PDB file of C-alpha atoms in Angstrom:
ATOM      1  CA  MET A   1       1.960  40.844  63.132  1.00  0.00           C
ATOM      2  CA  SER A   2       0.813  40.805  66.757  1.00  0.00           C
ATOM      3  CA  ILE A   3      -2.507  42.457  67.677  1.00  0.00           C
ATOM      4  CA  GLU A   4      -3.395  42.833  71.344  1.00  0.00           C
ATOM      5  CA  LEU A   5      -6.770  41.634  72.591  1.00  0.00           C
ATOM      6  CA  ARG A   6      -7.283  45.090  74.096  1.00  0.00           C
ATOM      7  CA  THR A   7      -7.020  46.640  70.630  1.00  0.00           C
ATOM      8  CA  MET A   8      -9.628  44.235  69.296  1.00  0.00           C
ATOM      9  CA  ARG A   9     -11.953  45.328  72.113  1.00  0.00           C
ATOM     10  CA  TYR A  10     -11.315  48.960  71.175  1.00  0.00           C
ATOM     11  CA  VAL A  11     -12.429  48.389  67.569  1.00  0.00           C
ATOM     12  CA  ILE A  12     -15.536  46.492  68.659  1.00  0.00           C
ATOM     13  CA  ALA A  13     -16.458  49.190  71.188  1.00  0.00           C
ATOM     14  CA  ILE A  14     -16.216  51.967  68.565  1.00  0.00           C
ATOM     15  CA  ALA A  15     -18.241  49.928  66.086  1.00  0.00           C
ATOM     16  CA  GLU A  16     -20.968  49.189  68.633  1.00  0.00           C
ATOM     17  CA  ALA A  17     -21.061  52.740  69.990  1.00  0.00           C
ATOM     18  CA  GLY A  18     -21.126  54.312  66.531  1.00  0.00           C
ATOM     19  CA  GLY A  19     -18.335  56.769  67.205  1.00  0.00           C
ATOM     20  CA  PHE A  20     -14.911  57.306  68.750  1.00  0.00           C
ATOM     21  CA  GLN A  21     -16.102  59.580  71.560  1.00  0.00           C
ATOM     22  CA  ARG A  22     -18.939  57.279  72.626  1.00  0.00           C
ATOM     23  CA  GLY A  23     -16.622  54.285  72.313  1.00  0.00           C
ATOM     24  CA  ALA A  24     -14.060  55.999  74.544  1.00  0.00           C
ATOM     25  CA  GLU A  25     -16.739  56.679  77.151  1.00  0.00           C
ATOM     26  CA  GLN A  26     -17.757  53.018  77.187  1.00  0.00           C
ATOM     27  CA  LEU A  27     -14.102  52.013  77.560  1.00  0.00           C
ATOM     28  CA  HIS A  28     -13.574  54.571  80.355  1.00  0.00           C
ATOM     29  CA  MET A  29     -10.704  56.246  78.538  1.00  0.00           C
ATOM     30  CA  ALA A  30     -10.021  59.513  76.748  1.00  0.00           C
ATOM     31  CA  GLN A  31     -10.839  59.782  73.050  1.00  0.00           C
ATOM     32  CA  PRO A  32      -7.438  61.018  71.688  1.00  0.00           C
ATOM     33  CA  PRO A  33      -5.398  57.962  72.812  1.00  0.00           C
ATOM     34  CA  LEU A  34      -8.157  55.666  71.532  1.00  0.00           C
ATOM     35  CA  SER A  35      -7.980  57.343  68.110  1.00  0.00           C
ATOM     36  CA  ARG A  36      -4.189  56.964  68.089  1.00  0.00           C
ATOM     37  CA  GLN A  37      -4.471  53.243  68.859  1.00  0.00           C
ATOM     38  CA  ILE A  38      -6.862  52.746  65.950  1.00  0.00           C
ATOM     39  CA  ARG A  39      -4.705  54.777  63.540  1.00  0.00           C
ATOM     40  CA  GLU A  40      -1.687  52.676  64.508  1.00  0.00           C
ATOM     41  CA  LEU A  41      -3.638  49.459  63.953  1.00  0.00           C
ATOM     42  CA  GLU A  42      -4.821  50.690  60.553  1.00  0.00           C
ATOM     43  CA  ARG A  43      -1.217  51.513  59.602  1.00  0.00           C
ATOM     44  CA  GLU A  44      -0.103  48.018  60.581  1.00  0.00           C
ATOM     45  CA  LEU A  45      -2.949  46.385  58.675  1.00  0.00           C
ATOM     46  CA  GLY A  46      -2.584  48.654  55.663  1.00  0.00           C
ATOM     47  CA  VAL A  47      -6.331  49.267  55.477  1.00  0.00           C
ATOM     48  CA  ALA A  48      -8.868  51.668  56.988  1.00  0.00           C
ATOM     49  CA  LEU A  49     -11.232  50.049  59.475  1.00  0.00           C
ATOM     50  CA  PHE A  50     -13.544  53.061  59.830  1.00  0.00           C
ATOM     51  CA  HIS A  51     -14.991  55.762  57.674  1.00  0.00           C
ATOM     52  CA  ARG A  52     -14.829  59.079  59.527  1.00  0.00           C
ATOM     53  CA  ARG A  53     -17.519  61.743  59.786  1.00  0.00           C
ATOM     54  CA  PRO A  54     -19.776  59.943  60.347  1.00  0.00           C
ATOM     55  CA  THR A  55     -17.969  57.019  61.930  1.00  0.00           C
ATOM     56  CA  ARG A  56     -18.901  53.664  60.431  1.00  0.00           C
ATOM     57  CA  LEU A  57     -17.083  50.456  59.590  1.00  0.00           C
ATOM     58  CA  THR A  58     -15.500  49.966  56.198  1.00  0.00           C
ATOM     59  CA  ALA A  59     -15.841  46.611  54.454  1.00  0.00           C
ATOM     60  CA  GLU A  60     -12.445  45.671  55.888  1.00  0.00           C
ATOM     61  CA  GLY A  61     -13.620  46.841  59.298  1.00  0.00           C
ATOM     62  CA  HIS A  62     -16.624  44.529  59.201  1.00  0.00           C
ATOM     63  CA  VAL A  63     -14.302  41.594  58.483  1.00  0.00           C
ATOM     64  CA  PHE A  64     -11.994  42.593  61.350  1.00  0.00           C
ATOM     65  CA  VAL A  65     -14.838  42.956  63.863  1.00  0.00           C
ATOM     66  CA  LYS A  66     -16.300  39.580  62.867  1.00  0.00           C
ATOM     67  CA  HIS A  67     -13.003  37.777  63.510  1.00  0.00           C
ATOM     68  CA  ALA A  68     -12.136  39.871  66.580  1.00  0.00           C
ATOM     69  CA  ARG A  69     -15.392  38.830  68.239  1.00  0.00           C
ATOM     70  CA  ALA A  70     -14.636  35.193  67.458  1.00  0.00           C
ATOM     71  CA  VAL A  71     -11.102  35.490  68.876  1.00  0.00           C
ATOM     72  CA  LEU A  72     -12.301  37.156  72.090  1.00  0.00           C
ATOM     73  CA  ALA A  73     -15.025  34.572  72.564  1.00  0.00           C
ATOM     74  CA  GLU A  74     -12.475  31.790  72.154  1.00  0.00           C
ATOM     75  CA  VAL A  75     -10.166  33.458  74.664  1.00  0.00           C
ATOM     76  CA  GLU A  76     -13.002  33.692  77.181  1.00  0.00           C
ATOM     77  CA  ARG A  77     -13.723  29.991  76.696  1.00  0.00           C
ATOM     78  CA  ALA A  78     -10.043  29.151  77.174  1.00  0.00           C
ATOM     79  CA  VAL A  79      -9.900  31.192  80.354  1.00  0.00           C
ATOM     80  CA  ALA A  80     -13.068  29.621  81.736  1.00  0.00           C
ATOM     81  CA  GLU A  81     -11.906  26.062  80.978  1.00  0.00           C
ATOM     82  CA  THR A  82      -8.468  26.726  82.446  1.00  0.00           C
ATOM     83  CA  ARG A  83      -9.963  28.108  85.640  1.00  0.00           C
ATOM     84  CA  ALA A  84     -12.291  25.131  85.885  1.00  0.00           C
ATOM     85  CA  ALA A  85      -9.346  22.760  85.493  1.00  0.00           C
ATOM     86  CA  GLY A  86      -7.276  24.445  88.187  1.00  0.00           C
ATOM     87  CA  GLY A  87     -10.016  25.427  90.602  1.00  0.00           C
ATOM     88  CA  ALA A  88     -11.501  28.898  90.960  1.00  0.00           C
ATOM     89  CA  ALA A  89      -9.411  31.671  92.484  1.00  0.00           C
ATOM     90  CA  ALA A  90     -10.587  32.711  95.929  1.00  0.00           C
ATOM     91  CA  GLY A  91      -9.376  34.728  98.880  1.00  0.00           C
ATOM     92  CA  VAL A  92      -8.501  38.256  99.952  1.00  0.00           C
ATOM     93  CA  VAL A  93      -6.124  40.299  97.785  1.00  0.00           C
ATOM     94  CA  ARG A  94      -4.668  43.454  99.326  1.00  0.00           C
ATOM     95  CA  VAL A  95      -4.394  46.082  96.591  1.00  0.00           C
ATOM     96  CA  GLY A  96      -2.390  49.261  97.066  1.00  0.00           C
ATOM     97  CA  CYS A  97      -2.709  52.271  94.805  1.00  0.00           C
ATOM     98  CA  GLY A  98      -1.619  55.861  94.529  1.00  0.00           C
ATOM     99  CA  PRO A  99      -4.214  58.646  94.805  1.00  0.00           C
ATOM    100  CA  MET A 100      -4.273  59.119  91.025  1.00  0.00           C
ATOM    101  CA  SER A 101      -4.554  55.467  89.942  1.00  0.00           C
ATOM    102  CA  GLY A 102      -7.041  54.967  92.779  1.00  0.00           C
ATOM    103  CA  SER A 103      -9.403  57.516  91.268  1.00  0.00           C
ATOM    104  CA  THR A 104      -9.642  55.911  87.826  1.00  0.00           C
ATOM    105  CA  ASP A 105      -8.249  52.450  87.179  1.00  0.00           C
ATOM    106  CA  VAL A 106      -8.652  50.663  90.505  1.00  0.00           C
ATOM    107  CA  PRO A 107     -12.458  51.157  90.695  1.00  0.00           C
ATOM    108  CA  ALA A 108     -12.782  49.589  87.236  1.00  0.00           C
ATOM    109  CA  LEU A 109     -10.539  46.718  88.359  1.00  0.00           C
ATOM    110  CA  VAL A 110     -12.638  46.065  91.463  1.00  0.00           C
ATOM    111  CA  HIS A 111     -15.816  45.779  89.359  1.00  0.00           C
ATOM    112  CA  ALA A 112     -14.120  43.514  86.794  1.00  0.00           C
ATOM    113  CA  VAL A 113     -12.707  41.167  89.448  1.00  0.00           C
ATOM    114  CA  ALA A 114     -16.106  40.934  91.143  1.00  0.00           C
ATOM    115  CA  ALA A 115     -17.672  39.897  87.831  1.00  0.00           C
ATOM    116  CA  ARG A 116     -14.972  37.427  86.759  1.00  0.00           C
ATOM    117  CA  HIS A 117     -13.787  36.059  90.110  1.00  0.00           C
ATOM    118  CA  PRO A 118     -16.643  36.213  92.639  1.00  0.00           C
ATOM    119  CA  GLY A 119     -14.567  34.285  95.157  1.00  0.00           C
ATOM    120  CA  VAL A 120     -11.890  37.007  95.290  1.00  0.00           C
ATOM    121  CA  VAL A 121     -12.299  39.862  97.763  1.00  0.00           C
ATOM    122  CA  ILE A 122     -10.240  43.008  97.172  1.00  0.00           C
ATOM    123  CA  GLU A 123      -9.151  45.237 100.032  1.00  0.00           C
ATOM    124  CA  VAL A 124      -7.858  48.596  98.755  1.00  0.00           C
ATOM    125  CA  SER A 125      -5.365  50.869 100.511  1.00  0.00           C
ATOM    126  CA  GLU A 126      -4.585  54.292  99.049  1.00  0.00           C
ATOM    127  CA  LEU A 127      -1.004  55.378  99.723  1.00  0.00           C
ATOM    128  CA  TRP A 128       1.480  57.751  98.192  1.00  0.00           C
ATOM    129  CA  ASP A 129       4.114  55.943  96.163  1.00  0.00           C
ATOM    130  CA  THR A 130       6.879  55.996  98.793  1.00  0.00           C
ATOM    131  CA  ALA A 131       4.668  54.295 101.389  1.00  0.00           C
ATOM    132  CA  LEU A 132       3.115  52.068  98.711  1.00  0.00           C
ATOM    133  CA  CYS A 133       6.494  50.671  97.663  1.00  0.00           C
ATOM    134  CA  SER A 134       7.439  49.984 101.276  1.00  0.00           C
ATOM    135  CA  ALA A 135       4.125  48.203 101.887  1.00  0.00           C
ATOM    136  CA  LEU A 136       4.636  46.008  98.834  1.00  0.00           C
ATOM    137  CA  VAL A 137       8.193  45.045  99.788  1.00  0.00           C
ATOM    138  CA  SER A 138       7.185  44.308 103.389  1.00  0.00           C
ATOM    139  CA  GLY A 139       4.226  42.175 102.304  1.00  0.00           C
ATOM    140  CA  GLU A 140       1.509  44.501 103.623  1.00  0.00           C
ATOM    141  CA  VAL A 141      -0.017  44.632 100.120  1.00  0.00           C
ATOM    142  CA  ASP A 142      -0.037  41.938  97.443  1.00  0.00           C
ATOM    143  CA  ILE A 143      -0.314  44.061  94.315  1.00  0.00           C
ATOM    144  CA  ALA A 144       0.200  47.761  93.646  1.00  0.00           C
ATOM    145  CA  PHE A 145      -0.751  50.244  90.929  1.00  0.00           C
ATOM    146  CA  GLY A 146       0.823  53.622  90.268  1.00  0.00           C
ATOM    147  CA  TRP A 147       2.137  55.983  87.619  1.00  0.00           C
ATOM    148  CA  HIS A 148       5.853  55.324  86.997  1.00  0.00           C
ATOM    149  CA  LEU A 149       5.883  53.108  90.084  1.00  0.00           C
ATOM    150  CA  SER A 150       9.407  51.856  90.793  1.00  0.00           C
ATOM    151  CA  VAL A 151       9.939  49.018  93.275  1.00  0.00           C
ATOM    152  CA  GLY A 152      13.010  46.844  93.716  1.00  0.00           C
ATOM    153  CA  GLY A 153      13.243  43.297  95.027  1.00  0.00           C
ATOM    154  CA  GLU A 154      11.937  40.019  93.644  1.00  0.00           C
ATOM    155  CA  LEU A 155       8.702  41.454  92.307  1.00  0.00           C
ATOM    156  CA  ALA A 156       6.854  41.110  89.002  1.00  0.00           C
ATOM    157  CA  ARG A 157       6.288  44.320  87.052  1.00  0.00           C
ATOM    158  CA  CYS A 158       4.067  45.169  84.093  1.00  0.00           C
ATOM    159  CA  VAL A 159       3.330  48.373  82.158  1.00  0.00           C
ATOM    160  CA  LEU A 160      -0.454  48.362  81.881  1.00  0.00           C
ATOM    161  CA  ARG A 161      -0.801  51.459  79.726  1.00  0.00           C
ATOM    162  CA  ARG A 162       1.054  54.383  78.225  1.00  0.00           C
ATOM    163  CA  GLU A 163      -0.725  57.642  77.541  1.00  0.00           C
ATOM    164  CA  PRO A 164       0.081  61.311  76.854  1.00  0.00           C
ATOM    165  CA  TYR A 165       0.201  64.011  79.483  1.00  0.00           C
ATOM    166  CA  VAL A 166      -2.140  66.996  79.481  1.00  0.00           C
ATOM    167  CA  VAL A 167      -1.760  70.487  80.926  1.00  0.00           C
ATOM    168  CA  VAL A 168      -4.224  71.461  83.674  1.00  0.00           C
ATOM    169  CA  VAL A 169      -5.075  75.130  84.282  1.00  0.00           C
ATOM    170  CA  ALA A 170      -7.855  77.012  86.029  1.00  0.00           C
ATOM    171  CA  ASP A 171     -10.857  78.038  83.945  1.00  0.00           C
ATOM    172  CA  ASP A 172      -9.793  81.681  84.245  1.00  0.00           C
ATOM    173  CA  HIS A 173      -6.252  81.075  82.971  1.00  0.00           C
ATOM    174  CA  PRO A 174      -5.422  83.097  79.816  1.00  0.00           C
ATOM    175  CA  LEU A 175      -4.996  79.864  77.819  1.00  0.00           C
ATOM    176  CA  ALA A 176      -8.094  78.104  79.191  1.00  0.00           C
ATOM    177  CA  GLY A 177     -10.055  78.857  76.024  1.00  0.00           C
ATOM    178  CA  ARG A 178      -7.630  76.796  73.945  1.00  0.00           C
ATOM    179  CA  THR A 179      -7.838  73.060  73.313  1.00  0.00           C
ATOM    180  CA  ALA A 180      -4.098  72.477  72.887  1.00  0.00           C
ATOM    181  CA  VAL A 181      -0.836  74.250  73.710  1.00  0.00           C
ATOM    182  CA  LYS A 182       2.903  73.947  73.446  1.00  0.00           C
ATOM    183  CA  LEU A 183       4.596  74.097  76.827  1.00  0.00           C
ATOM    184  CA  GLY A 184       6.626  77.064  75.646  1.00  0.00           C
ATOM    185  CA  GLU A 185       3.405  79.101  75.656  1.00  0.00           C
ATOM    186  CA  LEU A 186       3.334  78.670  79.447  1.00  0.00           C
ATOM    187  CA  ALA A 187       6.785  80.237  79.879  1.00  0.00           C
ATOM    188  CA  GLY A 188       6.757  82.427  82.962  1.00  0.00           C
ATOM    189  CA  ASP A 189       4.011  80.381  84.659  1.00  0.00           C
ATOM    190  CA  THR A 190       4.721  78.346  87.782  1.00  0.00           C
ATOM    191  CA  PHE A 191       4.553  74.558  87.557  1.00  0.00           C
ATOM    192  CA  ARG A 192       2.479  73.631  90.625  1.00  0.00           C
ATOM    193  CA  PHE A 193       3.419  70.070  91.507  1.00  0.00           C
ATOM    194  CA  LEU A 194       3.490  67.607  94.382  1.00  0.00           C
ATOM    195  CA  PRO A 195       6.499  67.259  96.740  1.00  0.00           C
ATOM    196  CA  ARG A 196       9.047  64.740  95.445  1.00  0.00           C
ATOM    197  CA  ARG A 197       9.099  62.832  98.745  1.00  0.00           C
ATOM    198  CA  PHE A 198       5.573  61.510  98.073  1.00  0.00           C
ATOM    199  CA  ALA A 199       6.273  59.940  94.654  1.00  0.00           C
ATOM    200  CA  ALA A 200       9.901  60.298  93.584  1.00  0.00           C
ATOM    201  CA  ALA A 201       9.757  58.198  90.387  1.00  0.00           C
ATOM    202  CA  TYR A 202       6.577  59.929  89.177  1.00  0.00           C
ATOM    203  CA  TYR A 203       7.975  63.356  90.066  1.00  0.00           C
ATOM    204  CA  ASP A 204      11.184  62.685  88.141  1.00  0.00           C
ATOM    205  CA  ALA A 205       9.361  61.232  85.112  1.00  0.00           C
ATOM    206  CA  VAL A 206       6.988  64.200  84.775  1.00  0.00           C
ATOM    207  CA  LEU A 207       9.748  66.784  85.190  1.00  0.00           C
ATOM    208  CA  HIS A 208      11.874  64.924  82.646  1.00  0.00           C
ATOM    209  CA  ALA A 209       8.963  65.019  80.178  1.00  0.00           C
ATOM    210  CA  VAL A 210       8.336  68.731  80.746  1.00  0.00           C
ATOM    211  CA  ARG A 211      12.027  69.634  80.521  1.00  0.00           C
ATOM    212  CA  SER A 212      12.481  67.589  77.330  1.00  0.00           C
ATOM    213  CA  THR A 213      11.002  70.618  75.517  1.00  0.00           C
ATOM    214  CA  GLY A 214      13.938  72.755  76.628  1.00  0.00           C
ATOM    215  CA  VAL A 215      11.642  75.091  78.585  1.00  0.00           C
ATOM    216  CA  GLU A 216      12.437  75.637  82.259  1.00  0.00           C
ATOM    217  CA  PHE A 217       9.754  76.428  84.833  1.00  0.00           C
ATOM    218  CA  THR A 218       9.755  77.429  88.460  1.00  0.00           C
ATOM    219  CA  VAL A 219       8.419  74.422  90.384  1.00  0.00           C
ATOM    220  CA  TRP A 220       6.241  75.061  93.431  1.00  0.00           C
ATOM    221  CA  GLU A 221       5.558  71.980  95.573  1.00  0.00           C
ATOM    222  CA  ASN A 222       2.035  71.982  96.992  1.00  0.00           C
ATOM    223  CA  PRO A 223       2.098  71.018 100.702  1.00  0.00           C
ATOM    224  CA  LEU A 224      -1.415  69.567 100.184  1.00  0.00           C
ATOM    225  CA  PRO A 225      -0.931  67.263  97.178  1.00  0.00           C
ATOM    226  CA  GLY A 226      -3.691  65.253  95.556  1.00  0.00           C
ATOM    227  CA  LEU A 227      -6.591  65.710  93.162  1.00  0.00           C
ATOM    228  CA  ARG A 228      -8.784  67.266  95.856  1.00  0.00           C
ATOM    229  CA  HIS A 229      -6.355  70.167  96.308  1.00  0.00           C
ATOM    230  CA  PHE A 230      -6.051  71.519  92.761  1.00  0.00           C
ATOM    231  CA  GLY A 231      -7.791  74.707  93.814  1.00  0.00           C
ATOM    232  CA  ASP A 232      -4.392  76.384  94.137  1.00  0.00           C
ATOM    233  CA  LEU A 233      -4.367  76.648  90.328  1.00  0.00           C
ATOM    234  CA  HIS A 234      -6.891  79.472  90.649  1.00  0.00           C
ATOM    235  CA  THR A 235      -4.005  81.621  91.878  1.00  0.00           C
ATOM    236  CA  GLY A 236      -2.159  80.947  88.601  1.00  0.00           C
ATOM    237  CA  GLY A 237       0.235  78.387  87.179  1.00  0.00           C
ATOM    238  CA  PHE A 238      -0.381  74.931  85.765  1.00  0.00           C
ATOM    239  CA  ASN A 239       0.002  71.217  86.417  1.00  0.00           C
ATOM    240  CA  VAL A 240       0.730  68.258  84.138  1.00  0.00           C
ATOM    241  CA  LEU A 241      -1.127  64.952  84.502  1.00  0.00           C
ATOM    242  CA  PRO A 242      -1.680  61.696  82.570  1.00  0.00           C
ATOM    243  CA  THR A 243      -4.665  62.147  80.247  1.00  0.00           C
ATOM    244  CA  SER A 244      -7.021  59.675  81.935  1.00  0.00           C
ATOM    245  CA  ILE A 245      -6.797  61.424  85.307  1.00  0.00           C
ATOM    246  CA  SER A 246      -8.335  64.578  83.827  1.00  0.00           C
ATOM    247  CA  ARG A 247     -11.770  62.934  84.148  1.00  0.00           C
ATOM    248  CA  SER A 248     -11.425  62.925  87.939  1.00  0.00           C
ATOM    249  CA  LEU A 249     -10.531  66.576  88.466  1.00  0.00           C
ATOM    250  CA  PRO A 250     -12.775  68.940  90.436  1.00  0.00           C
ATOM    251  CA  ALA A 251     -14.849  71.611  88.705  1.00  0.00           C
ATOM    252  CA  GLY A 252     -13.249  74.852  87.634  1.00  0.00           C
ATOM    253  CA  LEU A 253     -10.284  73.319  85.810  1.00  0.00           C
ATOM    254  CA  THR A 254      -9.485  72.932  82.114  1.00  0.00           C
ATOM    255  CA  CYS A 255      -7.307  70.276  80.460  1.00  0.00           C
ATOM    256  CA  LEU A 256      -5.286  71.141  77.358  1.00  0.00           C
ATOM    257  CA  THR A 257      -3.664  68.716  74.929  1.00  0.00           C
ATOM    258  CA  ILE A 258       0.127  69.116  74.785  1.00  0.00           C
ATOM    259  CA  LEU A 259       1.360  69.608  71.228  1.00  0.00           C
ATOM    260  CA  ASP A 260       5.008  68.893  72.099  1.00  0.00           C
ATOM    261  CA  ASP A 261       6.324  65.368  71.506  1.00  0.00           C
ATOM    262  CA  LEU A 262       6.821  64.297  75.139  1.00  0.00           C
ATOM    263  CA  PRO A 263       7.650  60.915  76.697  1.00  0.00           C
ATOM    264  CA  GLN A 264       4.391  59.272  77.753  1.00  0.00           C
ATOM    265  CA  ALA A 265       3.077  58.474  81.210  1.00  0.00           C
ATOM    266  CA  GLU A 266       3.242  54.810  82.252  1.00  0.00           C
ATOM    267  CA  LEU A 267       0.712  53.104  84.511  1.00  0.00           C
ATOM    268  CA  ILE A 268       2.618  50.342  86.316  1.00  0.00           C
ATOM    269  CA  MET A 269       1.423  47.221  88.108  1.00  0.00           C
ATOM    270  CA  VAL A 270       3.769  45.493  90.548  1.00  0.00           C
ATOM    271  CA  TRP A 271       2.890  42.321  92.441  1.00  0.00           C
ATOM    272  CA  ARG A 272       4.346  39.517  94.498  1.00  0.00           C
ATOM    273  CA  PRO A 273       4.876  36.477  92.228  1.00  0.00           C
ATOM    274  CA  GLY A 274       3.847  33.161  93.700  1.00  0.00           C
ATOM    275  CA  ALA A 275       1.401  34.836  96.081  1.00  0.00           C
ATOM    276  CA  GLY A 276      -1.407  32.533  95.018  1.00  0.00           C
ATOM    277  CA  LYS A 277      -4.199  32.128  92.488  1.00  0.00           C
ATOM    278  CA  ALA A 278      -6.222  35.064  93.790  1.00  0.00           C
ATOM    279  CA  VAL A 279      -3.361  37.536  93.288  1.00  0.00           C
ATOM    280  CA  GLU A 280      -2.591  36.121  89.842  1.00  0.00           C
ATOM    281  CA  ALA A 281      -6.287  36.408  88.940  1.00  0.00           C
ATOM    282  CA  VAL A 282      -6.327  40.096  89.893  1.00  0.00           C
ATOM    283  CA  ALA A 283      -3.115  40.717  87.931  1.00  0.00           C
ATOM    284  CA  ALA A 284      -4.513  38.937  84.867  1.00  0.00           C
ATOM    285  CA  THR A 285      -7.744  40.926  85.092  1.00  0.00           C
ATOM    286  CA  ALA A 286      -5.821  44.203  85.288  1.00  0.00           C
ATOM    287  CA  ARG A 287      -3.825  43.301  82.176  1.00  0.00           C
ATOM    288  CA  SER A 288      -7.035  42.610  80.251  1.00  0.00           C
ATOM    289  CA  LEU A 289      -8.702  45.962  80.964  1.00  0.00           C
TER     290      LEU A 289
END
């Protein structure tokens, strides 16, 4: 059995926070995917780690947390000793990100790198995926983050996270009072999306997920794409976004869990291998978050 360090951190965070929702807030993630991760871990272990309602550790959970803390502490020591042996990473790393990953994950990465690698300076450029991929291939950026980012060439690629999509509607939408919907309930509504030329791989992945339900929607491409321009939903229709981005939306919008079994969104990191210790340090930090 292989248990990721990230999952160990999830269990510890819930235990320390005293609940799944508070734990999710500390981890800067949504609560539903956190709960799914814990349920999957419990299935693999064959034991319950938490009592629910109220949330508290079981006897098995106490054992897990004890050893998880020891494992994470040992990993930190290994990392520190390895860095000391090879010299600390230092230098400027040019990070490129899409508007959506730039609103959530990149700020957390910047803070983590500052804490772990004080000699590394991050310069962030926000670009739509088409321009971002070109900048990475040409060497204008060292490392890039984006949803379903697809870049060719001799580049390293890593899926940092997979998470469900959610439906986004205006607060005055007929379904806004619900917490979850099937996409078929939106039949007749317009899917208000971004133009494909800005992020072709993301566009195709989201439409594939939506169409996997067998429901077809009229797609209207917003000439002003981006999180700051979701006000067009007040004229009707809906959008579909990765769950974590819902925390960055402007006021007046409601996010609904999708009950259909859709393919998940993938947050991708792509970087230039062999670009130096500073770039590798940023990539390693991103993988650990």
